C-alpha atoms as an extended CHARMM CRD file, in Angstrom:
* protein
*
       177  EXT
         1         1  MET       CA              0.0000000000        0.0000000000        0.0000000000  PROA      1               0.0000000000
         2         2  SER       CA              1.3490000000        3.4190000000       -0.9420000000  PROA      2               0.0000000000
         3         3  LEU       CA              0.9370000000        6.7060000000        0.8190000000  PROA      3               0.0000000000
         4         4  ALA       CA             -1.7600000000        8.9150000000       -0.6700000000  PROA      4               0.0000000000
         5         5  ILE       CA             -1.6360000000       12.6630000000       -1.0820000000  PROA      5               0.0000000000
         6         6  GLY       CA             -2.4940000000       14.2030000000        2.2940000000  PROA      6               0.0000000000
         7         7  ASP       CA             -1.2390000000       11.2320000000        4.3330000000  PROA      7               0.0000000000
         8         8  PRO       CA              1.0940000000       11.9400000000        7.2670000000  PROA      8               0.0000000000
         9         9  MET       CA              4.8120000000       11.2660000000        7.0710000000  PROA      9               0.0000000000
        10        10  PRO       CA              5.6720000000        7.8350000000        8.4500000000  PROA      10              0.0000000000
        11        11  SER       CA              8.0050000000        7.8420000000       11.4510000000  PROA      11              0.0000000000
        12        12  PHE       CA             11.3660000000        6.1380000000       11.2080000000  PROA      12              0.0000000000
        13        13  SER       CA             14.9450000000        6.0510000000       12.4680000000  PROA      13              0.0000000000
        14        14  LEU       CA             17.7080000000        4.9180000000       10.1080000000  PROA      14              0.0000000000
        15        15  PRO       CA             21.5180000000        5.0960000000       10.0430000000  PROA      15              0.0000000000
        16        16  ASP       CA             23.3730000000        7.1840000000        7.4690000000  PROA      16              0.0000000000
        17        17  THR       CA             26.7230000000        6.4350000000        5.8460000000  PROA      17              0.0000000000
        18        18  ASP       CA             28.4940000000        8.1440000000        8.7860000000  PROA      18              0.0000000000
        19        19  ASP       CA             26.6510000000        5.8190000000       11.2150000000  PROA      19              0.0000000000
        20        20  ARG       CA             24.5100000000        8.6700000000       12.5790000000  PROA      20              0.0000000000
        21        21  ILE       CA             20.8570000000        7.8690000000       13.2330000000  PROA      21              0.0000000000
        22        22  HSD       CA             18.2980000000       10.1470000000       11.5630000000  PROA      22              0.0000000000
        23        23  THR       CA             14.7380000000       10.2390000000       12.8550000000  PROA      23              0.0000000000
        24        24  LEU       CA             11.6660000000       11.5540000000       11.0910000000  PROA      24              0.0000000000
        25        25  PRO       CA              9.4890000000       13.4470000000       11.5830000000  PROA      25              0.0000000000
        26        26  GLU       CA             11.7280000000       15.0200000000       14.2740000000  PROA      26              0.0000000000
        27        27  GLU       CA             14.3140000000       16.1030000000       11.6670000000  PROA      27              0.0000000000
        28        28  ALA       CA             11.7180000000       17.2640000000        9.1350000000  PROA      28              0.0000000000
        29        29  GLY       CA             12.2110000000       20.6250000000        7.4740000000  PROA      29              0.0000000000
        30        30  SER       CA             10.2150000000       23.6690000000        8.5340000000  PROA      30              0.0000000000
        31        31  SER       CA              9.0100000000       24.2890000000        4.9570000000  PROA      31              0.0000000000
        32        32  ALA       CA              9.2030000000       20.8250000000        3.4170000000  PROA      32              0.0000000000
        33        33  THR       CA             10.8320000000       17.4150000000        3.6810000000  PROA      33              0.0000000000
        34        34  VAL       CA             11.9150000000       15.3000000000        0.7270000000  PROA      34              0.0000000000
        35        35  VAL       CA             12.4670000000       11.5510000000        1.0580000000  PROA      35              0.0000000000
        36        36  VAL       CA             13.9290000000        9.8520000000       -2.0120000000  PROA      36              0.0000000000
        37        37  PHE       CA             14.2010000000        6.0820000000       -2.2560000000  PROA      37              0.0000000000
        38        38  THR       CA             17.2990000000        5.3930000000       -4.3270000000  PROA      38              0.0000000000
        39        39  CYS       CA             20.2020000000        2.9850000000       -4.6130000000  PROA      39              0.0000000000
        40        40  ASN       CA             23.7100000000        2.4430000000       -5.9570000000  PROA      40              0.0000000000
        41        41  HSD       CA             23.0870000000        0.2350000000       -8.9700000000  PROA      41              0.0000000000
        42        42  CYS       CA             19.9000000000        1.2950000000      -10.7960000000  PROA      42              0.0000000000
        43        43  PRO       CA             20.5910000000        3.1930000000      -14.0500000000  PROA      43              0.0000000000
        44        44  TYR       CA             17.5450000000        5.4170000000      -13.4710000000  PROA      44              0.0000000000
        45        45  ALA       CA             18.6660000000        6.3530000000       -9.9510000000  PROA      45              0.0000000000
        46        46  LEU       CA             22.1830000000        7.0080000000      -11.2240000000  PROA      46              0.0000000000
        47        47  ALA       CA             20.8930000000        9.1460000000      -14.1050000000  PROA      47              0.0000000000
        48        48  TRP       CA             18.8360000000       11.3340000000      -11.7650000000  PROA      48              0.0000000000
        49        49  HSD       CA             21.4540000000       11.4060000000       -8.9750000000  PROA      49              0.0000000000
        50        50  ASP       CA             23.2640000000       14.6620000000       -9.8310000000  PROA      50              0.0000000000
        51        51  ARG       CA             19.9810000000       16.4600000000      -10.5210000000  PROA      51              0.0000000000
        52        52  LEU       CA             18.6370000000       15.4270000000       -7.1370000000  PROA      52              0.0000000000
        53        53  LEU       CA             21.8030000000       16.5550000000       -5.3470000000  PROA      53              0.0000000000
        54        54  ASP       CA             21.5370000000       19.9030000000       -7.1590000000  PROA      54              0.0000000000
        55        55  VAL       CA             18.0010000000       20.2830000000       -5.7770000000  PROA      55              0.0000000000
        56        56  VAL       CA             19.3520000000       19.6340000000       -2.2670000000  PROA      56              0.0000000000
        57        57  ARG       CA             22.0010000000       22.3290000000       -2.7300000000  PROA      57              0.0000000000
        58        58  ASP       CA             19.4460000000       24.7930000000       -4.1030000000  PROA      58              0.0000000000
        59        59  TYR       CA             16.7880000000       24.3100000000       -1.3930000000  PROA      59              0.0000000000
        60        60  GLN       CA             18.4340000000       23.1060000000        1.8310000000  PROA      60              0.0000000000
        61        61  ASP       CA             18.9580000000       26.6620000000        3.1030000000  PROA      61              0.0000000000
        62        62  ARG       CA             15.2600000000       27.4120000000        2.6240000000  PROA      62              0.0000000000
        63        63  GLY       CA             13.8250000000       25.1770000000        5.3340000000  PROA      63              0.0000000000
        64        64  VAL       CA             13.7540000000       22.0080000000        3.2320000000  PROA      64              0.0000000000
        65        65  ALA       CA             15.2110000000       18.7780000000        4.6570000000  PROA      65              0.0000000000
        66        66  PHE       CA             16.3390000000       15.9400000000        2.3760000000  PROA      66              0.0000000000
        67        67  PHE       CA             16.8800000000       12.2420000000        3.0220000000  PROA      67              0.0000000000
        68        68  PHE       CA             17.9820000000        9.5730000000        0.5480000000  PROA      68              0.0000000000
        69        69  VAL       CA             17.0290000000        6.0060000000        1.5150000000  PROA      69              0.0000000000
        70        70  ASN       CA             18.3870000000        2.7580000000        0.0680000000  PROA      70              0.0000000000
        71        71  PRO       CA             16.0090000000       -0.1310000000        0.8540000000  PROA      71              0.0000000000
        72        72  ASN       CA             17.3100000000       -2.7410000000       -1.6140000000  PROA      72              0.0000000000
        73        73  ASP       CA             18.1350000000       -6.3400000000       -0.6970000000  PROA      73              0.0000000000
        74        74  ALA       CA             21.9320000000       -6.2820000000       -0.3640000000  PROA      74              0.0000000000
        75        75  ASP       CA             22.1890000000      -10.0740000000       -0.3790000000  PROA      75              0.0000000000
        76        76  ARG       CA             20.9820000000      -10.2180000000       -3.9730000000  PROA      76              0.0000000000
        77        77  TYR       CA             22.3860000000       -6.7720000000       -4.9050000000  PROA      77              0.0000000000
        78        78  PRO       CA             25.7500000000       -6.3630000000       -3.1120000000  PROA      78              0.0000000000
        79        79  ASP       CA             26.2860000000       -2.9610000000       -4.7500000000  PROA      79              0.0000000000
        80        80  ASP       CA             23.4810000000       -1.7510000000       -2.4690000000  PROA      80              0.0000000000
        81        81  SER       CA             25.0420000000       -2.9820000000        0.7750000000  PROA      81              0.0000000000
        82        82  PHE       CA             25.6610000000       -0.5370000000        3.5980000000  PROA      82              0.0000000000
        83        83  SER       CA             29.4210000000       -0.8110000000        3.0880000000  PROA      83              0.0000000000
        84        84  ALA       CA             29.0100000000       -0.1030000000       -0.6600000000  PROA      84              0.0000000000
        85        85  MET       CA             26.8570000000        2.9270000000        0.1940000000  PROA      85              0.0000000000
        86        86  LYS       CA             29.5880000000        4.2360000000        2.5080000000  PROA      86              0.0000000000
        87        87  GLU       CA             32.2450000000        3.6570000000       -0.1600000000  PROA      87              0.0000000000
        88        88  ARG       CA             30.1870000000        5.5050000000       -2.7720000000  PROA      88              0.0000000000
        89        89  VAL       CA             29.6070000000        8.5730000000       -0.6040000000  PROA      89              0.0000000000
        90        90  ALA       CA             33.2990000000        8.6540000000        0.3360000000  PROA      90              0.0000000000
        91        91  ARG       CA             34.3680000000        8.2400000000       -3.3070000000  PROA      91              0.0000000000
        92        92  GLU       CA             32.0780000000       11.1050000000       -4.3480000000  PROA      92              0.0000000000
        93        93  GLY       CA             33.4370000000       13.3760000000       -1.6100000000  PROA      93              0.0000000000
        94        94  GLY       CA             30.2720000000       13.3260000000        0.4740000000  PROA      94              0.0000000000
        95        95  TRP       CA             26.6600000000       14.1960000000       -0.2530000000  PROA      95              0.0000000000
        96        96  PRO       CA             24.7780000000       17.3210000000        0.8320000000  PROA      96              0.0000000000
        97        97  ALA       CA             22.0470000000       15.1460000000        2.3930000000  PROA      97              0.0000000000
        98        98  PRO       CA             22.0880000000       11.9440000000        4.4520000000  PROA      98              0.0000000000
        99        99  TYR       CA             22.1180000000        8.6000000000        2.6160000000  PROA      99              0.0000000000
       100       100  LEU       CA             20.2190000000        6.1800000000        4.8570000000  PROA      100             0.0000000000
       101       101  ARG       CA             20.1250000000        2.3850000000        4.9640000000  PROA      101             0.0000000000
       102       102  ASP       CA             16.7170000000        0.6920000000        5.3060000000  PROA      102             0.0000000000
       103       103  GLU       CA             18.0180000000       -2.8100000000        5.9850000000  PROA      103             0.0000000000
       104       104  SER       CA             14.6740000000       -4.1850000000        7.2100000000  PROA      104             0.0000000000
       105       105  GLN       CA             12.7750000000       -2.5280000000        4.3250000000  PROA      105             0.0000000000
       106       106  GLU       CA             10.1340000000       -1.4330000000        6.8440000000  PROA      106             0.0000000000
       107       107  VAL       CA             10.4730000000        2.2200000000        5.8670000000  PROA      107             0.0000000000
       108       108  ALA       CA             10.1080000000        1.4880000000        2.1450000000  PROA      108             0.0000000000
       109       109  ARG       CA              6.9980000000       -0.5590000000        2.9450000000  PROA      109             0.0000000000
       110       110  ALA       CA              5.5480000000        2.2050000000        5.1510000000  PROA      110             0.0000000000
       111       111  PHE       CA              5.9280000000        4.6980000000        2.3000000000  PROA      111             0.0000000000
       112       112  GLY       CA              4.8490000000        2.2420000000       -0.3840000000  PROA      112             0.0000000000
       113       113  ALA       CA              8.0410000000        2.8900000000       -2.3430000000  PROA      113             0.0000000000
       114       114  LYS       CA              7.9020000000        1.2800000000       -5.7690000000  PROA      114             0.0000000000
       115       115  THR       CA             11.0480000000        2.2820000000       -7.6320000000  PROA      115             0.0000000000
       116       116  THR       CA             14.4930000000        3.7850000000       -7.3630000000  PROA      116             0.0000000000
       117       117  PRO       CA             14.0980000000        6.6550000000       -7.4540000000  PROA      117             0.0000000000
       118       118  ASP       CA             10.7190000000        7.3130000000       -5.8590000000  PROA      118             0.0000000000
       119       119  VAL       CA             10.3020000000       10.8660000000       -4.5270000000  PROA      119             0.0000000000
       120       120  PHE       CA              8.0430000000       11.8640000000       -1.6130000000  PROA      120             0.0000000000
       121       121  VAL       CA              7.5650000000       15.5400000000       -0.6700000000  PROA      121             0.0000000000
       122       122  PHE       CA              5.9200000000       16.5380000000        2.6040000000  PROA      122             0.0000000000
       123       123  ASP       CA              4.8230000000       20.0340000000        3.5960000000  PROA      123             0.0000000000
       124       124  GLY       CA              5.6820000000       21.7640000000        6.8730000000  PROA      124             0.0000000000
       125       125  ALA       CA              2.7280000000       20.0050000000        8.5380000000  PROA      125             0.0000000000
       126       126  ARG       CA              4.2950000000       16.6380000000        7.5250000000  PROA      126             0.0000000000
       127       127  LYS       CA              1.5550000000       15.8010000000        4.9990000000  PROA      127             0.0000000000
       128       128  LEU       CA              2.3600000000       14.2520000000        1.6060000000  PROA      128             0.0000000000
       129       129  VAL       CA              1.9390000000       16.8110000000       -1.1870000000  PROA      129             0.0000000000
       130       130  TYR       CA              3.9210000000       15.2520000000       -4.0590000000  PROA      130             0.0000000000
       131       131  ARG       CA              4.9140000000       11.7230000000       -4.9550000000  PROA      131             0.0000000000
       132       132  GLY       CA              6.5400000000       10.3630000000       -8.1000000000  PROA      132             0.0000000000
       133       133  ALA       CA              9.4230000000       10.9510000000      -10.4770000000  PROA      133             0.0000000000
       134       134  PRO       CA             11.8900000000       13.8500000000      -10.1850000000  PROA      134             0.0000000000
       135       135  ASP       CA             11.0050000000       15.0010000000      -13.7210000000  PROA      135             0.0000000000
       136       136  ALA       CA              9.6890000000       13.7170000000      -17.0420000000  PROA      136             0.0000000000
       137       137  ASP       CA             12.8570000000       12.1550000000      -18.4930000000  PROA      137             0.0000000000
       138       138  TYR       CA             15.7280000000       10.4470000000      -16.6900000000  PROA      138             0.0000000000
       139       139  GLN       CA             17.8270000000       10.6820000000      -19.8600000000  PROA      139             0.0000000000
       140       140  GLU       CA             17.5240000000       14.4670000000      -20.1300000000  PROA      140             0.0000000000
       141       141  PRO       CA             19.6300000000       16.3380000000      -17.5500000000  PROA      141             0.0000000000
       142       142  SER       CA             18.2250000000       19.6830000000      -18.7230000000  PROA      142             0.0000000000
       143       143  GLN       CA             14.9570000000       18.6900000000      -16.9880000000  PROA      143             0.0000000000
       144       144  ARG       CA             16.7650000000       19.5060000000      -13.6730000000  PROA      144             0.0000000000
       145       145  ALA       CA             14.2870000000       17.5090000000      -11.5320000000  PROA      145             0.0000000000
       146       146  SER       CA             11.6490000000       20.0510000000      -12.5840000000  PROA      146             0.0000000000
       147       147  TRP       CA              8.6600000000       18.2470000000      -11.0350000000  PROA      147             0.0000000000
       148       148  LEU       CA             10.3950000000       18.1120000000       -7.6540000000  PROA      148             0.0000000000
       149       149  ARG       CA             11.4040000000       21.7780000000       -7.9840000000  PROA      149             0.0000000000
       150       150  GLU       CA              7.8120000000       22.7520000000       -8.9010000000  PROA      150             0.0000000000
       151       151  ALA       CA              6.5280000000       21.0270000000       -5.7640000000  PROA      151             0.0000000000
       152       152  LEU       CA              9.0930000000       22.7530000000       -3.5490000000  PROA      152             0.0000000000
       153       153  ASP       CA              8.5420000000       26.1510000000       -5.1520000000  PROA      153             0.0000000000
       154       154  ALA       CA              4.8010000000       25.8360000000       -4.5510000000  PROA      154             0.0000000000
       155       155  LEU       CA              5.2890000000       24.9410000000       -0.8840000000  PROA      155             0.0000000000
       156       156  LEU       CA              7.7460000000       27.7940000000       -0.3810000000  PROA      156             0.0000000000
       157       157  ALA       CA              5.1510000000       30.1300000000       -1.9310000000  PROA      157             0.0000000000
       158       158  GLY       CA              2.5390000000       28.9000000000        0.5580000000  PROA      158             0.0000000000
       159       159  ARG       CA              0.4560000000       26.7570000000       -1.7690000000  PROA      159             0.0000000000
       160       160  LEU       CA              0.0410000000       23.1400000000       -2.8150000000  PROA      160             0.0000000000
       161       161  PRO       CA              1.7850000000       21.9150000000       -5.9550000000  PROA      161             0.0000000000
       162       162  ASP       CA             -0.2990000000       21.9240000000       -9.1480000000  PROA      162             0.0000000000
       163       163  ARG       CA              1.1420000000       18.4960000000      -10.0050000000  PROA      163             0.0000000000
       164       164  GLN       CA              0.7610000000       16.3160000000       -6.9060000000  PROA      164             0.0000000000
       165       165  GLU       CA              1.4210000000       12.8750000000       -8.2900000000  PROA      165             0.0000000000
       166       166  THR       CA              3.3350000000       11.3490000000      -11.1740000000  PROA      166             0.0000000000
       167       167  GLU       CA              4.2270000000        7.7730000000      -11.9130000000  PROA      167             0.0000000000
       168       168  PRO       CA              7.5810000000        6.9110000000      -10.3080000000  PROA      168             0.0000000000
       169       169  VAL       CA             10.0030000000        5.6570000000      -12.9630000000  PROA      169             0.0000000000
       170       170  GLY       CA             13.0020000000        3.4490000000      -12.2710000000  PROA      170             0.0000000000
       171       171  CYS       CA             14.1070000000        0.0150000000      -11.2100000000  PROA      171             0.0000000000
       172       172  SER       CA             11.7400000000       -1.7750000000       -8.8640000000  PROA      172             0.0000000000
       173       173  VAL       CA             12.6610000000       -1.8370000000       -5.1890000000  PROA      173             0.0000000000
       174       174  LYS       CA             14.5600000000       -5.0890000000       -4.6760000000  PROA      174             0.0000000000
       175       175  TRP       CA             12.5000000000       -6.7170000000       -1.9560000000  PROA      175             0.0000000000
       176       176  LYS       CA             13.9370000000       -9.4690000000        0.2070000000  PROA      176             0.0000000000
       177       177  ARG       CA             12.6100000000      -12.9120000000       -0.5500000000  PROA      177             0.0000000000
């Protein structure tokens, strides 16, 4: 079951690649919170990666909190293991937002995450206002995660996004068997 527009943010505590525990909704942003389910190996997630990090850099000083969550089964997909996540962040010189490990997959299930990436945007009241893809085309960097930016711009302007839901596009979440 997936979250529906207007649903409250699920609570969770997960470790990041620096072994710090992050807890939502306590660490939610004052204006908005973005939770992106992603991973290390999916070509869609990798294609959107830089665009998503650019959004973090452009909005994090405006009361928006960001969290990237990897829920994939690391036994079947070792590139998505916690150690591989740590290596990736270190190799890339760090990320501007926490990269969290959902080993139990409970968080992905609570959100109803379908793909990597799958973007969830919550307003300052911790209600879901956008869910779906970052933009219309993973192969076109000039899109700049425009759907995510539209949602954030609307919230920062004090209104709901015009586009509240799109179909998430990417590799399926790799559920444990």
